[in-house]
PDB file of N, CA and C in Angstrom:
ATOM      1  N   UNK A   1    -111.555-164.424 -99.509  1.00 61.00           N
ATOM      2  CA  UNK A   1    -111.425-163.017 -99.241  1.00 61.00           C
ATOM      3  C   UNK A   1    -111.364-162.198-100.520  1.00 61.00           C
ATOM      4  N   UNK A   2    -110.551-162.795-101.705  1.00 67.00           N
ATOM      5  CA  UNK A   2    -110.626-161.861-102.978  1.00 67.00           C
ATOM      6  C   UNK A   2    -111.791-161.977-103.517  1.00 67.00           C
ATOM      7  N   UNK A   3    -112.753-162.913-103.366  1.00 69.00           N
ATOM      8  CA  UNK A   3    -113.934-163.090-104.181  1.00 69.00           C
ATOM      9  C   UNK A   3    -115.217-161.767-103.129  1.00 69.00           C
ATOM     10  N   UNK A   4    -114.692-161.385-102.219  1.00 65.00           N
ATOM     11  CA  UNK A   4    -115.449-160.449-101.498  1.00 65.00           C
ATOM     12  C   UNK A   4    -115.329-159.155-101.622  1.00 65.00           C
ATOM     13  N   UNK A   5    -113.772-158.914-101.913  1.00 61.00           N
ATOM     14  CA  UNK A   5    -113.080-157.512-102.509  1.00 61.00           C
ATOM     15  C   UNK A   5    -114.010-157.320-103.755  1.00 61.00           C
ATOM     16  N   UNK A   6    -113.554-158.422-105.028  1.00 62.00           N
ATOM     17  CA  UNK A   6    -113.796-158.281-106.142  1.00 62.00           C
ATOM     18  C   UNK A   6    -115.171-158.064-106.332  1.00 62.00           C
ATOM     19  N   UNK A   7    -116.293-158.877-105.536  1.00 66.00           N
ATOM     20  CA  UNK A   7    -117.664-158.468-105.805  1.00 66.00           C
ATOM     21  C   UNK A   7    -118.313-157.366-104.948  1.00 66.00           C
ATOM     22  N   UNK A   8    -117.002-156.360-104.654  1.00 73.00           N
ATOM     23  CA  UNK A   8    -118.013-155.087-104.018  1.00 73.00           C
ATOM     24  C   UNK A   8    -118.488-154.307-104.810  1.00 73.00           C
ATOM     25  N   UNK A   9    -118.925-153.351-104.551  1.00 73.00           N
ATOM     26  CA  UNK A   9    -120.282-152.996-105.202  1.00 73.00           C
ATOM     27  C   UNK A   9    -119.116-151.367-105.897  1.00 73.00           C
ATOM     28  N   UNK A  10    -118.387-151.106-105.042  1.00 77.00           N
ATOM     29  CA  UNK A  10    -117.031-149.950-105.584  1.00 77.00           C
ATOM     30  C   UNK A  10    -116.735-150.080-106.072  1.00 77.00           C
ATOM     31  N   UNK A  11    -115.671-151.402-105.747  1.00 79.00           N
ATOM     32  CA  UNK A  11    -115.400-151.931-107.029  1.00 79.00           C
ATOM     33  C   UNK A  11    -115.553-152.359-108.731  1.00 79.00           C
ATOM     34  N   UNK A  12    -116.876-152.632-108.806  1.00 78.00           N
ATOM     35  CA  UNK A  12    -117.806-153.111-109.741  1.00 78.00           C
ATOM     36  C   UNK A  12    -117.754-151.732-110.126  1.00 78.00           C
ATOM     37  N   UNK A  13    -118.419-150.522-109.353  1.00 79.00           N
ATOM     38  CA  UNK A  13    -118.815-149.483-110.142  1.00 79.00           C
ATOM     39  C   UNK A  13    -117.533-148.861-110.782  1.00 79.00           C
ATOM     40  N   UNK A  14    -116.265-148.757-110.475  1.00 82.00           N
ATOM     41  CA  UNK A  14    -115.032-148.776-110.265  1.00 82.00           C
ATOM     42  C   UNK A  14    -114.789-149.404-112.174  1.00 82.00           C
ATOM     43  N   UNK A  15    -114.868-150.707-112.012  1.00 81.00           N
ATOM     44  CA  UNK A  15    -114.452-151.285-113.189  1.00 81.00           C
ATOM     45  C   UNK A  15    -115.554-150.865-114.043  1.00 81.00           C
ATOM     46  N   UNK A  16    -116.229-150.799-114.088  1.00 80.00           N
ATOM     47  CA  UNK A  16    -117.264-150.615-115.118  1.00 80.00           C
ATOM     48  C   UNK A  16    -117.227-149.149-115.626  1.00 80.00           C
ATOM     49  N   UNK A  17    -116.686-148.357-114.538  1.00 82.00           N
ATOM     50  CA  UNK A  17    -116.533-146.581-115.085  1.00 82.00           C
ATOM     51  C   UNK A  17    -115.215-146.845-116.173  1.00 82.00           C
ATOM     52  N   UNK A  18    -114.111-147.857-115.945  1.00 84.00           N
ATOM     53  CA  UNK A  18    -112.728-147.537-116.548  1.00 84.00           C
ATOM     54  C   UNK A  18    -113.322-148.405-117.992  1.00 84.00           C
ATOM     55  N   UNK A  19    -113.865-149.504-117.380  1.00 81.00           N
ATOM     56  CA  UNK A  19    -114.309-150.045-119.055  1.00 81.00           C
ATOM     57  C   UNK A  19    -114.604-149.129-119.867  1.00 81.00           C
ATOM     58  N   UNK A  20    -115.668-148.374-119.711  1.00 80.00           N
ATOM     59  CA  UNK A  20    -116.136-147.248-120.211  1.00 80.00           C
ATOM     60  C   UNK A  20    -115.023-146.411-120.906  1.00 80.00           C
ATOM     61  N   UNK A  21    -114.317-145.844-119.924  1.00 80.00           N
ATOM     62  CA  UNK A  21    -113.160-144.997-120.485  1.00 80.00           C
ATOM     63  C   UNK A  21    -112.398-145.412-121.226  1.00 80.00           C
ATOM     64  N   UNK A  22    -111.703-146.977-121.342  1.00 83.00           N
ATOM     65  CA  UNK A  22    -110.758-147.876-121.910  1.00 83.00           C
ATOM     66  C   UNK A  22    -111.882-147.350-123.396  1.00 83.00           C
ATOM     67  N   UNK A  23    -112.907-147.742-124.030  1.00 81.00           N
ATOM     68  CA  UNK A  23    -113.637-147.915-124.596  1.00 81.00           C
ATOM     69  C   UNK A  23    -112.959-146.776-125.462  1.00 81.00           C
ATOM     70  N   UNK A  24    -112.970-145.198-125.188  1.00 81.00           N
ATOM     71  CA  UNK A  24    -113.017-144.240-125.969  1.00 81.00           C
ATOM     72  C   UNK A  24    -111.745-143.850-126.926  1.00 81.00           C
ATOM     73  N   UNK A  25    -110.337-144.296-126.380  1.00 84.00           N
ATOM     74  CA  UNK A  25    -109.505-144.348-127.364  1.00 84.00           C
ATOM     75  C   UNK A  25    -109.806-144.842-128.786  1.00 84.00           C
ATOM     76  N   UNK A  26    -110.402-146.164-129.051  1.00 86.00           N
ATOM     77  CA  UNK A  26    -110.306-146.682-130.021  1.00 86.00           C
ATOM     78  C   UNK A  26    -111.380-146.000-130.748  1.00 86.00           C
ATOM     79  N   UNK A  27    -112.906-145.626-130.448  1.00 85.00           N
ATOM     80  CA  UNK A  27    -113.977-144.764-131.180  1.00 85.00           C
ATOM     81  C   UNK A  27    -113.126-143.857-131.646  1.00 85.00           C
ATOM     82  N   UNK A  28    -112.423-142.947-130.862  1.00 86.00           N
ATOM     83  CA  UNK A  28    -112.246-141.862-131.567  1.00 86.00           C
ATOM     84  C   UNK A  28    -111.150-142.115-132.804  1.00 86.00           C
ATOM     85  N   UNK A  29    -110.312-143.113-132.575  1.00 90.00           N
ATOM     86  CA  UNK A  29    -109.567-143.531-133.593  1.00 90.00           C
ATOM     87  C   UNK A  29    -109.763-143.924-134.938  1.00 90.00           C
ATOM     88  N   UNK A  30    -110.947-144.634-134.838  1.00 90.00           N
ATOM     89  CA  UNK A  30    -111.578-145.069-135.632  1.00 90.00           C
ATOM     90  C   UNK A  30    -111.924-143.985-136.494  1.00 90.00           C
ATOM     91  N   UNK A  31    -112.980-143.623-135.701  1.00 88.00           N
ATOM     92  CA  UNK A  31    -113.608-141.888-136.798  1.00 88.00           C
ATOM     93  C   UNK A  31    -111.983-141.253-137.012  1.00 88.00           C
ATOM     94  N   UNK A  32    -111.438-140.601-136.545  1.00 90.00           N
ATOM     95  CA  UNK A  32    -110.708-139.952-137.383  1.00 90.00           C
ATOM     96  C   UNK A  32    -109.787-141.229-138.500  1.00 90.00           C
ATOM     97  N   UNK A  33    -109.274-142.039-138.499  1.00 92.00           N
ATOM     98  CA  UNK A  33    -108.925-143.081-139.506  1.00 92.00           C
ATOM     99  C   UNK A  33    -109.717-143.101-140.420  1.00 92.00           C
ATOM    100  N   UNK A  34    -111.343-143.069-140.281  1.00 91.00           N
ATOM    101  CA  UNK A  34    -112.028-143.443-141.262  1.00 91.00           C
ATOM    102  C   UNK A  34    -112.839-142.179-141.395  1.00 91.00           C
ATOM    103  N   UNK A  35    -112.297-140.911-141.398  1.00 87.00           N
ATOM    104  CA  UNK A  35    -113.140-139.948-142.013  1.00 87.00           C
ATOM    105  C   UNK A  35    -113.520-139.303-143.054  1.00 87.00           C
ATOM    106  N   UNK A  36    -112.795-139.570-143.760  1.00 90.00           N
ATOM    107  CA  UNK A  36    -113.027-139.684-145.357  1.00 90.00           C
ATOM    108  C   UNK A  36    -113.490-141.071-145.943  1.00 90.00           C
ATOM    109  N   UNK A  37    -113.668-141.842-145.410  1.00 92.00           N
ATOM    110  CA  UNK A  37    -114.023-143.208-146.193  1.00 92.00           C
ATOM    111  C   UNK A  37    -115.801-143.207-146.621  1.00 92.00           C
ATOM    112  N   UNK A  38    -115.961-142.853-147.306  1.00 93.00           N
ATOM    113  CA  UNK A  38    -117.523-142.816-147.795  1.00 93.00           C
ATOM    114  C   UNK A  38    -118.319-143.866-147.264  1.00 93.00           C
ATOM    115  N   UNK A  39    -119.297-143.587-146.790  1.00 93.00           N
ATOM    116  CA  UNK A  39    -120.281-144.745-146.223  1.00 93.00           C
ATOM    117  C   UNK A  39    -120.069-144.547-144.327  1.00 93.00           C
ATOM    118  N   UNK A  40    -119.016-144.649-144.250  1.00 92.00           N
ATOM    119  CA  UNK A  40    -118.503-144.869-142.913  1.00 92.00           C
ATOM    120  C   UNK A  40    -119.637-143.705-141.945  1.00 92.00           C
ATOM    121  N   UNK A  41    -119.751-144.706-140.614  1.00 90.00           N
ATOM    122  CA  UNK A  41    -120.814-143.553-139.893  1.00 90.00           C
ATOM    123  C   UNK A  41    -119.990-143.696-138.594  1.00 90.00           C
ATOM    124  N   UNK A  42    -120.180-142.278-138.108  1.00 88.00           N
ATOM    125  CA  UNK A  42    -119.406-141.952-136.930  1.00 88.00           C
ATOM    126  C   UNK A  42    -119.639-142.402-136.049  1.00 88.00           C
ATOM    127  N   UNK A  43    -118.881-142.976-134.538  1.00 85.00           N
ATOM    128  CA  UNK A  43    -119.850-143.504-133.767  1.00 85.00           C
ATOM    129  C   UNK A  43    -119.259-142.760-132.566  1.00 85.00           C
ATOM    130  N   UNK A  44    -120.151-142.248-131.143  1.00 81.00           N
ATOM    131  CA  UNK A  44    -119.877-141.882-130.271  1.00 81.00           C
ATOM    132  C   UNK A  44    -120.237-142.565-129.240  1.00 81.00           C
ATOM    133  N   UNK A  45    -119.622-141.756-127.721  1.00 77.00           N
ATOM    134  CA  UNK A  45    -119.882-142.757-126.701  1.00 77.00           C
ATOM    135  C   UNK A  45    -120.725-141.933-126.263  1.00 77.00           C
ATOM    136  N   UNK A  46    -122.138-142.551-125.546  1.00 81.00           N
ATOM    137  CA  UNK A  46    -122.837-141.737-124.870  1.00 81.00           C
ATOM    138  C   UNK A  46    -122.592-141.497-123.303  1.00 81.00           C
ATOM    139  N   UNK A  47    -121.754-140.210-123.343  1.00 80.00           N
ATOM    140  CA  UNK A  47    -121.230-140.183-121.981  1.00 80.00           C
ATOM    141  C   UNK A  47    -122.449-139.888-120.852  1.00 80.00           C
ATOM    142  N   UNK A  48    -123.373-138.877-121.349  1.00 83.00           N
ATOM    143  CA  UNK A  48    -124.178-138.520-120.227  1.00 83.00           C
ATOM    144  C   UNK A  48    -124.983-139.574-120.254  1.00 83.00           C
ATOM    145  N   UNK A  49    -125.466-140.439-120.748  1.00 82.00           N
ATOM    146  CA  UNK A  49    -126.405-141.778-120.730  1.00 82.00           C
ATOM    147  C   UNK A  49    -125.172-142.470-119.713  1.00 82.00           C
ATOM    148  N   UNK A  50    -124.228-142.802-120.035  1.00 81.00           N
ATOM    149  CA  UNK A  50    -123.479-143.927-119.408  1.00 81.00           C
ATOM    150  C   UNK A  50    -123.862-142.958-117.377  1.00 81.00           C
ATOM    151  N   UNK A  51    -123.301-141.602-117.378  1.00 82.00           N
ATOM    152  CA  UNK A  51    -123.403-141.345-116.395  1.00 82.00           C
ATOM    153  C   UNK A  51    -124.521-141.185-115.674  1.00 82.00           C
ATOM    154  N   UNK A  52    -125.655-141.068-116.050  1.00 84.00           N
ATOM    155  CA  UNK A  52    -127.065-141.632-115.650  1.00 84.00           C
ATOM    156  C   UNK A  52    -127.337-142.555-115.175  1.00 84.00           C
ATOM    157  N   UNK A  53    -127.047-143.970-116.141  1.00 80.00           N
ATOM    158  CA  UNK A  53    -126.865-144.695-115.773  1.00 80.00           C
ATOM    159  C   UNK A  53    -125.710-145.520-114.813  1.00 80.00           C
ATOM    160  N   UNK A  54    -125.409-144.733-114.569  1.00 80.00           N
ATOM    161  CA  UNK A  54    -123.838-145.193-113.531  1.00 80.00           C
ATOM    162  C   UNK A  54    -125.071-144.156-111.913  1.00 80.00           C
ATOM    163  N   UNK A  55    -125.541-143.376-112.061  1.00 81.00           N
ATOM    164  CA  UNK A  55    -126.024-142.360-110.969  1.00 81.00           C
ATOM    165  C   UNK A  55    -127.317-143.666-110.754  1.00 81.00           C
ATOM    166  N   UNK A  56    -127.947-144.020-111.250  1.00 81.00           N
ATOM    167  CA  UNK A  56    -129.548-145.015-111.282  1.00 81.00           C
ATOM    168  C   UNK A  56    -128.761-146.217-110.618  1.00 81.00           C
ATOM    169  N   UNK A  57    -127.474-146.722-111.276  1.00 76.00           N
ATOM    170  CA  UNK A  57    -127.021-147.836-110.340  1.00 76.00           C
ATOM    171  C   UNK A  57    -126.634-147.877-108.828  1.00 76.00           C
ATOM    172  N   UNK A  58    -125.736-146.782-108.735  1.00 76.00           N
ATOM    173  CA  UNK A  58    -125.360-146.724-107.191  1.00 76.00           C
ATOM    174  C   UNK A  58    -126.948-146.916-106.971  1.00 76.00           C
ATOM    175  N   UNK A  59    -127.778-145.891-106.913  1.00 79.00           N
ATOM    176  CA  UNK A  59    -128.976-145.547-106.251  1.00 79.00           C
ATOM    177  C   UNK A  59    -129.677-146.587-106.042  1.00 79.00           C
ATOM    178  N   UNK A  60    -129.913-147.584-106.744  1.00 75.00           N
ATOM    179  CA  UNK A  60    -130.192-148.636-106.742  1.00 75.00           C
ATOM    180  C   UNK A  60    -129.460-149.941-105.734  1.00 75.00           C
ATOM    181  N   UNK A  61    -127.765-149.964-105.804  1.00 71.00           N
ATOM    182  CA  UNK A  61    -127.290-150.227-104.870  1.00 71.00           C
ATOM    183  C   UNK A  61    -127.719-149.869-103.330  1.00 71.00           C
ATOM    184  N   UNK A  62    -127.761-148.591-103.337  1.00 74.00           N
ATOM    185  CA  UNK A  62    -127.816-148.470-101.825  1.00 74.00           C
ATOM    186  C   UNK A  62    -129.232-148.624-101.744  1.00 74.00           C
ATOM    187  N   UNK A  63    -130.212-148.712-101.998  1.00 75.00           N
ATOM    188  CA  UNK A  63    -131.460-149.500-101.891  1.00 75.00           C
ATOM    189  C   UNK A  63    -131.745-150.860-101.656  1.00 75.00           C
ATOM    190  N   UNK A  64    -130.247-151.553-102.155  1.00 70.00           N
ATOM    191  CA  UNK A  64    -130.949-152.693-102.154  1.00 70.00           C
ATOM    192  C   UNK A  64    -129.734-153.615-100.959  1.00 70.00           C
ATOM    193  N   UNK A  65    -130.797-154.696-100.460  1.00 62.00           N
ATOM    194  CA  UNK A  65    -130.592-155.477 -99.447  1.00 62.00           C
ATOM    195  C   UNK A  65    -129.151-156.204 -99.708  1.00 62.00           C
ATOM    196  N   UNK A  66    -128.981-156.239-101.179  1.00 60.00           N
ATOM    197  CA  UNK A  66    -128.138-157.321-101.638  1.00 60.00           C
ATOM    198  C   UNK A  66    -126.762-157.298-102.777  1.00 60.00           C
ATOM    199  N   UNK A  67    -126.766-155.857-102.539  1.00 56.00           N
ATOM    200  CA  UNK A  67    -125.579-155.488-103.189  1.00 56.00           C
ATOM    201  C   UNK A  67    -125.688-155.030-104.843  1.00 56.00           C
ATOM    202  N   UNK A  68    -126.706-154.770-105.133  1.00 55.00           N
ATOM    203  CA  UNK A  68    -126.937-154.951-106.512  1.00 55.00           C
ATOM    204  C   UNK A  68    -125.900-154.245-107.264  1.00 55.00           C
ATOM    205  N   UNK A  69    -125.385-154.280-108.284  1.00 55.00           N
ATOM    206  CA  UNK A  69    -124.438-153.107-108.836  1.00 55.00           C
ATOM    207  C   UNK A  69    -124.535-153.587-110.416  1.00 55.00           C
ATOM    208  N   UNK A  70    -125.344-153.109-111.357  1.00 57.00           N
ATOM    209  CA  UNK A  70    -125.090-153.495-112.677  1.00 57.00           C
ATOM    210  C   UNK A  70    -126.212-152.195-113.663  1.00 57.00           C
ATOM    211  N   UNK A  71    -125.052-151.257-113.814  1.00 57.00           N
ATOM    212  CA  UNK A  71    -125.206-150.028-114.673  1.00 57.00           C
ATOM    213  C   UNK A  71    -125.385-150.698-116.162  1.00 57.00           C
ATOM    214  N   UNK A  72    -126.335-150.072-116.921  1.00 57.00           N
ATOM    215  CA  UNK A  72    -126.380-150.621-118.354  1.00 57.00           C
ATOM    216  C   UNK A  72    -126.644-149.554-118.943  1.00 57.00           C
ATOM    217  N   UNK A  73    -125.896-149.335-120.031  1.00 58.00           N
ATOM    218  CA  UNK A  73    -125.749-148.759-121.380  1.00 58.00           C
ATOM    219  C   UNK A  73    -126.369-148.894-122.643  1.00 58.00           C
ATOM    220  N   UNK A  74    -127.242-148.962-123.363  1.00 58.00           N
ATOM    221  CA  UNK A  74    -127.563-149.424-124.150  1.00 58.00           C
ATOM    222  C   UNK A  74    -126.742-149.676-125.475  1.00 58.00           C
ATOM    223  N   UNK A  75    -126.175-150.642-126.344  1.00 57.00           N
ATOM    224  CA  UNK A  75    -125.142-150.526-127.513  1.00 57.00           C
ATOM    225  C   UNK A  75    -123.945-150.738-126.545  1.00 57.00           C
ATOM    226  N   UNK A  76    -123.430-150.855-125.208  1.00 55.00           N
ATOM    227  CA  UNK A  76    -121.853-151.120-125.371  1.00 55.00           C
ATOM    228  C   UNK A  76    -121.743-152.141-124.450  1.00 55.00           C
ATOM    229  N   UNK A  77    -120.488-153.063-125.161  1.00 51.00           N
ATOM    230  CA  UNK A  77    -120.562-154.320-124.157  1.00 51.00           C
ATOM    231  C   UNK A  77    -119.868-154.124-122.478  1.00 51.00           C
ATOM    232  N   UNK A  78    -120.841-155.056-122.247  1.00 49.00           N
ATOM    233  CA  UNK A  78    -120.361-154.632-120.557  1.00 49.00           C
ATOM    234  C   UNK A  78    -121.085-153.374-119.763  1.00 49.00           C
ATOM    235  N   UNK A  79    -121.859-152.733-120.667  1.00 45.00           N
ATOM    236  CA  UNK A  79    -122.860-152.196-119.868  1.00 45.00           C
ATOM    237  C   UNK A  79    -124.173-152.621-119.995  1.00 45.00           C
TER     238      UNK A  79
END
């Protein structure tokens, strides 16, 4: 029964939105820690890409026969 919860397709989209979010504390930490450090390059999260791609997945979900659910990001792990 938990292996049926865990592989719903809400769920999935669910964890994969908070990964995302978990993600942004530390970027921004980073850049400001290292904003004076010469060389150093800023890095951001691409929110409207991630949410595109989070909008192309459902859509894709409910298209498909078989539950599909796997949003990708390009550059971040787990998407």
């Amino acid at each position: 029964m938990i292996d049926a919860l865990m592989s719903n397709p809400t769920i999935r989209m669910l964890e994969q939105t908070m990964s995302f979010h978990r993600a942004a504390p530390p970027v921004l930490l980073d850049d400001i820690a290292n904003g004076s450090t010469p060389g150093y390059v800023q890095r951001d999260l691409p929110v409207a890409q991630f949410q595109e791609s989070l909008r192309d997945a459902v859509k894709r979900q409910r298209a498909s026969l078989n539950d599909v659910y796997e949003p990708q990001v390009a550059g971040w792990p787990g998407f």
